[in-house]
Amino acid sequence: MNDILRNIDAIRRNKGYSQEYLASQIGLKQAGLSLIMSGERELKYNTLLQIANALQESVIDIIAYPDKYVLSKESNISTETILQIKLDNDKKEQVLKIVFGDEAAELLKGK
């Protein structure tokens, strides 16, 4: 939690906002925000969300600060699934034909 409070403080300072200004934007008195920032009062998610809105940041960017969370639109992760089934020889031929068709099954059977 201390990291989040430090991140809020750093973002607030970088934007040139006073603690009093930020407090007024989220409906608190400066003393109330000060208690949260010092860890004497619990930072609740709803308050964190209000702070993020006032700082024009997302909650996840406050948590990850100074990094920014970027949702990848493309996934470069390839997935491969391997299914291994042990069959008797007579069943193996039937399964190969079902899965790959008659011609492919004949090719695979020769391996």
Short mmCIF file of N, CA, C and O in Angstrom, two decimals:
data_model
loop_
_atom_site.label_atom_id
_atom_site.label_comp_id
_atom_site.label_asym_id
_atom_site.label_seq_id
_atom_site.Cartn_x
_atom_site.Cartn_y
_atom_site.Cartn_z
N MET A 1 0.83 -1.20 0.00
CA MET A 1 0.00 0.00 0.00
C MET A 1 0.87 1.26 0.00
O MET A 1 0.51 2.24 -0.61
N ASN A 2 2.00 1.18 0.69
CA ASN A 2 2.88 2.34 0.75
C ASN A 2 3.37 2.74 -0.64
O ASN A 2 3.54 3.93 -0.91
N ASP A 3 3.59 1.74 -1.52
CA ASP A 3 4.01 2.05 -2.89
C ASP A 3 2.94 2.86 -3.61
O ASP A 3 3.24 3.81 -4.33
N ILE A 4 1.69 2.49 -3.43
CA ILE A 4 0.59 3.19 -4.08
C ILE A 4 0.52 4.63 -3.57
O ILE A 4 0.35 5.57 -4.36
N LEU A 5 0.68 4.81 -2.27
CA LEU A 5 0.64 6.15 -1.70
C LEU A 5 1.80 7.00 -2.23
O LEU A 5 1.62 8.18 -2.56
N ARG A 6 2.98 6.39 -2.33
CA ARG A 6 4.14 7.12 -2.89
C ARG A 6 3.88 7.48 -4.35
O ARG A 6 4.23 8.57 -4.80
N ASN A 7 3.26 6.55 -5.09
CA ASN A 7 2.97 6.81 -6.50
C ASN A 7 1.96 7.95 -6.65
O ASN A 7 2.13 8.81 -7.51
N ILE A 8 0.93 7.95 -5.81
CA ILE A 8 -0.06 9.03 -5.84
C ILE A 8 0.63 10.36 -5.59
O ILE A 8 0.41 11.35 -6.30
N ASP A 9 1.49 10.38 -4.58
CA ASP A 9 2.19 11.61 -4.23
C ASP A 9 3.09 12.08 -5.37
O ASP A 9 3.13 13.26 -5.70
N ALA A 10 3.81 11.16 -6.00
CA ALA A 10 4.70 11.52 -7.10
C ALA A 10 3.91 12.06 -8.30
O ALA A 10 4.29 13.06 -8.90
N ILE A 11 2.82 11.40 -8.63
CA ILE A 11 1.99 11.86 -9.76
C ILE A 11 1.40 13.24 -9.45
O ILE A 11 1.41 14.14 -10.30
N ARG A 12 0.91 13.39 -8.23
CA ARG A 12 0.33 14.69 -7.82
C ARG A 12 1.35 15.80 -7.95
O ARG A 12 1.09 16.85 -8.52
N ARG A 13 2.56 15.55 -7.47
CA ARG A 13 3.62 16.56 -7.54
C ARG A 13 4.03 16.84 -8.98
O ARG A 13 4.25 18.00 -9.36
N ASN A 14 4.15 15.77 -9.80
CA ASN A 14 4.52 15.96 -11.21
C ASN A 14 3.50 16.79 -11.97
O ASN A 14 3.84 17.49 -12.92
N LYS A 15 2.26 16.71 -11.57
CA LYS A 15 1.20 17.48 -12.22
C LYS A 15 1.09 18.89 -11.63
O LYS A 15 0.32 19.72 -12.11
N GLY A 16 1.84 19.14 -10.57
CA GLY A 16 1.83 20.47 -9.95
C GLY A 16 0.61 20.72 -9.08
O GLY A 16 0.27 21.87 -8.81
N TYR A 17 -0.04 19.64 -8.62
CA TYR A 17 -1.23 19.78 -7.78
C TYR A 17 -0.81 19.79 -6.31
O TYR A 17 0.01 18.98 -5.89
N SER A 18 -1.41 20.67 -5.56
CA SER A 18 -1.18 20.66 -4.12
C SER A 18 -2.06 19.57 -3.51
O SER A 18 -3.05 19.12 -4.11
N GLN A 19 -1.71 19.17 -2.32
CA GLN A 19 -2.53 18.17 -1.61
C GLN A 19 -3.91 18.75 -1.34
O GLN A 19 -4.92 18.04 -1.42
N GLU A 20 -3.97 20.05 -1.07
CA GLU A 20 -5.25 20.71 -0.82
C GLU A 20 -6.13 20.68 -2.08
O GLU A 20 -7.33 20.41 -2.00
N TYR A 21 -5.53 20.93 -3.23
CA TYR A 21 -6.29 20.89 -4.48
C TYR A 21 -6.83 19.49 -4.74
O TYR A 21 -8.00 19.32 -5.07
N LEU A 22 -5.96 18.47 -4.60
CA LEU A 22 -6.40 17.10 -4.83
C LEU A 22 -7.51 16.71 -3.87
O LEU A 22 -8.51 16.10 -4.27
N ALA A 23 -7.37 17.09 -2.62
CA ALA A 23 -8.40 16.78 -1.62
C ALA A 23 -9.73 17.41 -2.02
O ALA A 23 -10.78 16.76 -1.94
N SER A 24 -9.70 18.64 -2.48
CA SER A 24 -10.95 19.30 -2.86
C SER A 24 -11.59 18.62 -4.07
O SER A 24 -12.81 18.59 -4.18
N GLN A 25 -10.79 18.06 -4.96
CA GLN A 25 -11.31 17.38 -6.14
C GLN A 25 -12.01 16.08 -5.80
O GLN A 25 -12.87 15.62 -6.56
N ILE A 26 -11.65 15.48 -4.68
CA ILE A 26 -12.26 14.20 -4.31
C ILE A 26 -13.23 14.34 -3.13
O ILE A 26 -13.71 13.35 -2.60
N GLY A 27 -13.49 15.56 -2.73
CA GLY A 27 -14.47 15.79 -1.69
C GLY A 27 -13.98 15.58 -0.27
O GLY A 27 -14.77 15.26 0.62
N LEU A 28 -12.67 15.74 -0.07
CA LEU A 28 -12.11 15.62 1.27
C LEU A 28 -11.48 16.94 1.68
O LEU A 28 -11.18 17.79 0.84
N LYS A 29 -11.24 17.08 2.96
CA LYS A 29 -10.42 18.19 3.44
C LYS A 29 -8.97 17.77 3.31
O LYS A 29 -8.65 16.58 3.30
N GLN A 30 -8.10 18.73 3.26
CA GLN A 30 -6.67 18.44 3.12
C GLN A 30 -6.19 17.56 4.26
O GLN A 30 -5.40 16.64 4.06
N ALA A 31 -6.69 17.78 5.46
CA ALA A 31 -6.27 16.99 6.62
C ALA A 31 -6.67 15.52 6.44
O ALA A 31 -5.92 14.62 6.82
N GLY A 32 -7.84 15.27 5.86
CA GLY A 32 -8.29 13.89 5.62
C GLY A 32 -7.40 13.19 4.60
O GLY A 32 -7.03 12.02 4.78
N LEU A 33 -7.07 13.91 3.53
CA LEU A 33 -6.17 13.33 2.53
C LEU A 33 -4.79 13.10 3.12
O LEU A 33 -4.15 12.08 2.86
N SER A 34 -4.36 14.02 3.95
CA SER A 34 -3.05 13.88 4.60
C SER A 34 -3.00 12.62 5.46
O SER A 34 -1.98 11.91 5.48
N LEU A 35 -4.09 12.31 6.17
CA LEU A 35 -4.14 11.10 6.99
C LEU A 35 -4.04 9.85 6.12
O LEU A 35 -3.37 8.87 6.49
N ILE A 36 -4.69 9.87 4.96
CA ILE A 36 -4.60 8.74 4.04
C ILE A 36 -3.19 8.60 3.51
O ILE A 36 -2.60 7.52 3.52
N MET A 37 -2.61 9.72 3.10
CA MET A 37 -1.29 9.69 2.49
C MET A 37 -0.20 9.29 3.49
O MET A 37 0.81 8.72 3.11
N SER A 38 -0.42 9.55 4.75
CA SER A 38 0.56 9.16 5.78
C SER A 38 0.34 7.73 6.25
O SER A 38 1.14 7.20 7.02
N GLY A 39 -0.74 7.10 5.79
CA GLY A 39 -1.02 5.73 6.19
C GLY A 39 -1.80 5.62 7.49
O GLY A 39 -2.04 4.53 7.98
N GLU A 40 -2.17 6.74 8.05
CA GLU A 40 -2.92 6.73 9.31
C GLU A 40 -4.39 6.40 9.10
O GLU A 40 -5.07 5.99 10.04
N ARG A 41 -4.86 6.60 7.89
CA ARG A 41 -6.23 6.24 7.54
C ARG A 41 -6.15 5.34 6.31
O ARG A 41 -5.33 5.57 5.42
N GLU A 42 -7.02 4.35 6.27
CA GLU A 42 -7.00 3.37 5.17
C GLU A 42 -7.41 4.01 3.85
O GLU A 42 -8.37 4.80 3.79
N LEU A 43 -6.67 3.68 2.80
CA LEU A 43 -7.04 4.09 1.45
C LEU A 43 -7.98 3.04 0.90
O LEU A 43 -7.60 1.91 0.66
N LYS A 44 -9.23 3.43 0.73
CA LYS A 44 -10.23 2.50 0.20
C LYS A 44 -10.24 2.61 -1.32
O LYS A 44 -9.86 3.63 -1.89
N TYR A 45 -10.71 1.53 -1.95
CA TYR A 45 -10.70 1.51 -3.41
C TYR A 45 -11.50 2.66 -4.00
O TYR A 45 -11.06 3.29 -4.96
N ASN A 46 -12.64 2.98 -3.43
CA ASN A 46 -13.46 4.06 -3.95
C ASN A 46 -12.69 5.39 -3.92
O ASN A 46 -12.77 6.19 -4.86
N THR A 47 -11.95 5.62 -2.85
CA THR A 47 -11.14 6.84 -2.75
C THR A 47 -10.01 6.81 -3.77
O THR A 47 -9.72 7.82 -4.41
N LEU A 48 -9.38 5.64 -3.94
CA LEU A 48 -8.33 5.50 -4.95
C LEU A 48 -8.88 5.80 -6.34
O LEU A 48 -8.23 6.48 -7.14
N LEU A 49 -10.07 5.34 -6.63
CA LEU A 49 -10.71 5.60 -7.91
C LEU A 49 -10.97 7.10 -8.09
O LEU A 49 -10.71 7.65 -9.17
N GLN A 50 -11.42 7.77 -7.04
CA GLN A 50 -11.64 9.21 -7.10
C GLN A 50 -10.32 9.97 -7.32
O GLN A 50 -10.25 10.92 -8.10
N ILE A 51 -9.27 9.52 -6.64
CA ILE A 51 -7.95 10.14 -6.80
C ILE A 51 -7.47 9.94 -8.24
O ILE A 51 -6.96 10.88 -8.87
N ALA A 52 -7.63 8.73 -8.76
CA ALA A 52 -7.20 8.46 -10.14
C ALA A 52 -7.93 9.37 -11.11
O ALA A 52 -7.31 9.94 -12.02
N ASN A 53 -9.23 9.54 -10.92
CA ASN A 53 -10.00 10.43 -11.80
C ASN A 53 -9.52 11.87 -11.69
O ASN A 53 -9.37 12.56 -12.70
N ALA A 54 -9.25 12.32 -10.48
CA ALA A 54 -8.78 13.68 -10.27
C ALA A 54 -7.40 13.90 -10.88
O ALA A 54 -7.10 14.98 -11.39
N LEU A 55 -6.58 12.86 -10.85
CA LEU A 55 -5.23 12.95 -11.45
C LEU A 55 -5.23 12.62 -12.94
O LEU A 55 -4.18 12.68 -13.57
N GLN A 56 -6.40 12.28 -13.46
CA GLN A 56 -6.56 11.90 -14.87
C GLN A 56 -5.65 10.72 -15.22
O GLN A 56 -4.94 10.72 -16.22
N GLU A 57 -5.68 9.74 -14.34
CA GLU A 57 -4.90 8.51 -14.50
C GLU A 57 -5.83 7.33 -14.26
O GLU A 57 -6.87 7.47 -13.62
N SER A 58 -5.43 6.16 -14.74
CA SER A 58 -6.18 4.96 -14.41
C SER A 58 -5.63 4.40 -13.10
O SER A 58 -4.48 4.67 -12.74
N VAL A 59 -6.45 3.66 -12.41
CA VAL A 59 -6.01 3.04 -11.15
C VAL A 59 -4.79 2.16 -11.40
O VAL A 59 -3.82 2.20 -10.65
N ILE A 60 -4.83 1.39 -12.49
CA ILE A 60 -3.71 0.49 -12.76
C ILE A 60 -2.42 1.25 -13.05
O ILE A 60 -1.34 0.82 -12.68
N ASP A 61 -2.54 2.43 -13.68
CA ASP A 61 -1.33 3.23 -13.92
C ASP A 61 -0.79 3.84 -12.64
O ASP A 61 0.42 4.02 -12.50
N ILE A 62 -1.67 4.14 -11.70
CA ILE A 62 -1.19 4.62 -10.39
C ILE A 62 -0.45 3.49 -9.68
O ILE A 62 0.62 3.70 -9.13
N ILE A 63 -1.00 2.30 -9.74
CA ILE A 63 -0.37 1.16 -9.08
C ILE A 63 0.97 0.83 -9.74
O ILE A 63 1.96 0.54 -9.06
N ALA A 64 1.04 0.90 -11.06
CA ALA A 64 2.25 0.51 -11.79
C ALA A 64 3.25 1.65 -11.97
O ALA A 64 4.33 1.43 -12.50
N TYR A 65 2.91 2.85 -11.55
CA TYR A 65 3.75 4.03 -11.76
C TYR A 65 5.20 3.76 -11.38
O TYR A 65 5.45 3.09 -10.38
N PRO A 66 6.16 4.18 -12.18
CA PRO A 66 6.10 5.08 -13.33
C PRO A 66 5.76 4.38 -14.66
O PRO A 66 5.67 5.03 -15.69
N ASP A 67 5.61 3.07 -14.62
CA ASP A 67 5.25 2.36 -15.85
C ASP A 67 3.79 2.61 -16.18
O ASP A 67 2.99 2.93 -15.31
N LYS A 68 3.47 2.45 -17.45
CA LYS A 68 2.08 2.57 -17.90
C LYS A 68 1.61 1.20 -18.33
O LYS A 68 2.34 0.45 -18.97
N TYR A 69 0.39 0.88 -17.97
CA TYR A 69 -0.21 -0.38 -18.40
C TYR A 69 -0.74 -0.19 -19.80
O TYR A 69 -1.49 0.74 -20.07
N VAL A 70 -0.31 -1.07 -20.70
CA VAL A 70 -0.78 -1.01 -22.08
C VAL A 70 -1.36 -2.37 -22.43
O VAL A 70 -0.67 -3.38 -22.36
N LEU A 71 -2.63 -2.36 -22.80
CA LEU A 71 -3.29 -3.59 -23.19
C LEU A 71 -2.87 -3.94 -24.60
O LEU A 71 -3.02 -3.13 -25.51
N SER A 72 -2.32 -5.10 -24.77
CA SER A 72 -1.87 -5.53 -26.09
C SER A 72 -3.06 -5.92 -26.93
O SER A 72 -3.91 -6.70 -26.51
N LYS A 73 -3.12 -5.35 -28.14
CA LYS A 73 -4.21 -5.70 -29.06
C LYS A 73 -3.87 -6.96 -29.83
O LYS A 73 -4.74 -7.63 -30.33
N GLU A 74 -2.59 -7.25 -29.94
CA GLU A 74 -2.17 -8.46 -30.63
C GLU A 74 -1.47 -9.36 -29.64
O GLU A 74 -0.68 -8.91 -28.84
N SER A 75 -1.75 -10.59 -29.73
CA SER A 75 -1.08 -11.54 -28.86
C SER A 75 -0.04 -12.28 -29.68
O SER A 75 -0.36 -12.91 -30.69
N ASN A 76 1.21 -12.16 -29.29
CA ASN A 76 2.29 -12.85 -29.98
C ASN A 76 2.54 -14.22 -29.37
O ASN A 76 3.51 -14.87 -29.68
N ILE A 77 1.67 -14.61 -28.49
CA ILE A 77 1.83 -15.89 -27.82
C ILE A 77 1.20 -16.96 -28.69
O ILE A 77 0.02 -16.90 -29.03
N SER A 78 2.00 -17.92 -29.08
CA SER A 78 1.43 -19.01 -29.84
C SER A 78 1.14 -20.15 -28.88
O SER A 78 1.86 -20.37 -27.91
N THR A 79 0.08 -20.83 -29.16
CA THR A 79 -0.27 -21.95 -28.30
C THR A 79 -0.23 -23.23 -29.11
O THR A 79 -0.55 -23.24 -30.29
N GLU A 80 0.18 -24.25 -28.47
CA GLU A 80 0.25 -25.56 -29.11
C GLU A 80 -0.27 -26.57 -28.11
O GLU A 80 0.07 -26.54 -26.94
N THR A 81 -1.10 -27.43 -28.60
CA THR A 81 -1.65 -28.47 -27.75
C THR A 81 -1.25 -29.82 -28.30
O THR A 81 -1.35 -30.05 -29.51
N ILE A 82 -0.79 -30.66 -27.44
CA ILE A 82 -0.41 -32.01 -27.85
C ILE A 82 -1.29 -32.98 -27.08
O ILE A 82 -1.38 -32.91 -25.85
N LEU A 83 -1.93 -33.85 -27.82
CA LEU A 83 -2.78 -34.86 -27.24
C LEU A 83 -2.16 -36.21 -27.53
O LEU A 83 -1.87 -36.54 -28.67
N GLN A 84 -1.92 -36.95 -26.50
CA GLN A 84 -1.32 -38.27 -26.67
C GLN A 84 -2.29 -39.31 -26.14
O GLN A 84 -2.72 -39.24 -25.00
N ILE A 85 -2.62 -40.27 -27.02
CA ILE A 85 -3.54 -41.34 -26.65
C ILE A 85 -2.88 -42.66 -27.03
O ILE A 85 -2.41 -42.82 -28.15
N LYS A 86 -2.86 -43.59 -26.11
CA LYS A 86 -2.32 -44.92 -26.39
C LYS A 86 -3.47 -45.81 -26.82
O LYS A 86 -4.47 -45.94 -26.12
N LEU A 87 -3.33 -46.42 -28.01
CA LEU A 87 -4.38 -47.27 -28.56
C LEU A 87 -3.78 -48.58 -29.06
O LEU A 87 -2.61 -48.63 -29.45
N ASP A 88 -4.60 -49.58 -29.07
CA ASP A 88 -4.21 -50.82 -29.76
C ASP A 88 -4.12 -50.51 -31.25
O ASP A 88 -4.75 -49.58 -31.75
N ASN A 89 -3.34 -51.32 -31.99
CA ASN A 89 -3.12 -51.06 -33.41
C ASN A 89 -4.42 -50.98 -34.21
O ASN A 89 -4.55 -50.13 -35.10
N ASP A 90 -5.38 -51.85 -33.93
CA ASP A 90 -6.63 -51.82 -34.70
C ASP A 90 -7.43 -50.55 -34.43
O ASP A 90 -8.03 -49.97 -35.32
N LYS A 91 -7.41 -50.06 -33.21
CA LYS A 91 -8.10 -48.82 -32.86
C LYS A 91 -7.34 -47.60 -33.40
O LYS A 91 -7.95 -46.61 -33.77
N LYS A 92 -6.03 -47.69 -33.44
CA LYS A 92 -5.20 -46.59 -33.92
C LYS A 92 -5.60 -46.23 -35.35
O LYS A 92 -5.78 -45.05 -35.67
N GLU A 93 -5.74 -47.22 -36.20
CA GLU A 93 -6.09 -46.97 -37.59
C GLU A 93 -7.47 -46.30 -37.69
O GLU A 93 -7.66 -45.37 -38.46
N GLN A 94 -8.40 -46.74 -36.90
CA GLN A 94 -9.75 -46.14 -36.91
C GLN A 94 -9.71 -44.67 -36.48
O GLN A 94 -10.34 -43.82 -37.10
N VAL A 95 -8.96 -44.40 -35.44
CA VAL A 95 -8.88 -43.03 -34.93
C VAL A 95 -8.18 -42.13 -35.95
O VAL A 95 -8.63 -41.00 -36.20
N LEU A 96 -7.10 -42.61 -36.57
CA LEU A 96 -6.40 -41.81 -37.59
C LEU A 96 -7.34 -41.46 -38.74
O LEU A 96 -7.32 -40.34 -39.25
N LYS A 97 -8.16 -42.40 -39.16
CA LYS A 97 -9.10 -42.14 -40.25
C LYS A 97 -10.16 -41.12 -39.84
O LYS A 97 -10.53 -40.26 -40.62
N ILE A 98 -10.62 -41.21 -38.61
CA ILE A 98 -11.63 -40.26 -38.13
C ILE A 98 -11.04 -38.85 -38.05
O ILE A 98 -11.64 -37.87 -38.51
N VAL A 99 -9.85 -38.75 -37.51
CA VAL A 99 -9.25 -37.44 -37.28
C VAL A 99 -8.70 -36.82 -38.56
O VAL A 99 -8.92 -35.64 -38.85
N PHE A 100 -7.98 -37.61 -39.35
CA PHE A 100 -7.27 -37.05 -40.50
C PHE A 100 -7.86 -37.43 -41.86
O PHE A 100 -7.40 -36.94 -42.87
N GLY A 101 -8.82 -38.29 -41.90
CA GLY A 101 -9.36 -38.75 -43.16
C GLY A 101 -8.57 -39.96 -43.65
O GLY A 101 -7.49 -40.28 -43.16
N ASP A 102 -9.12 -40.64 -44.65
CA ASP A 102 -8.53 -41.88 -45.13
C ASP A 102 -7.12 -41.70 -45.70
O ASP A 102 -6.21 -42.45 -45.36
N GLU A 103 -6.91 -40.70 -46.55
CA GLU A 103 -5.60 -40.54 -47.21
C GLU A 103 -4.53 -40.14 -46.22
O GLU A 103 -3.42 -40.70 -46.23
N ALA A 104 -4.80 -39.15 -45.36
CA ALA A 104 -3.81 -38.72 -44.38
C ALA A 104 -3.52 -39.83 -43.39
O ALA A 104 -2.38 -40.00 -42.93
N ALA A 105 -4.55 -40.60 -43.03
CA ALA A 105 -4.35 -41.69 -42.09
C ALA A 105 -3.39 -42.73 -42.65
O ALA A 105 -2.56 -43.27 -41.92
N GLU A 106 -3.48 -42.99 -43.93
CA GLU A 106 -2.55 -43.95 -44.57
C GLU A 106 -1.12 -43.43 -44.51
O GLU A 106 -0.19 -44.19 -44.24
N LEU A 107 -0.93 -42.13 -44.72
CA LEU A 107 0.41 -41.53 -44.65
C LEU A 107 0.96 -41.60 -43.22
O LEU A 107 2.11 -41.95 -43.01
N LEU A 108 0.13 -41.26 -42.26
CA LEU A 108 0.56 -41.25 -40.85
C LEU A 108 0.80 -42.66 -40.33
O LEU A 108 1.66 -42.87 -39.49
N LYS A 109 0.07 -43.62 -40.85
CA LYS A 109 0.20 -45.00 -40.41
C LYS A 109 1.59 -45.53 -40.76
O LYS A 109 2.18 -46.31 -40.02
N GLY A 110 2.15 -45.06 -41.85
CA GLY A 110 3.46 -45.52 -42.29
C GLY A 110 4.60 -45.02 -41.44
O GLY A 110 5.69 -45.56 -41.46
N LYS A 111 4.39 -43.99 -40.61
CA LYS A 111 5.48 -43.44 -39.78
C LYS A 111 5.91 -44.38 -38.72
O LYS A 111 5.26 -45.04 -38.05
#
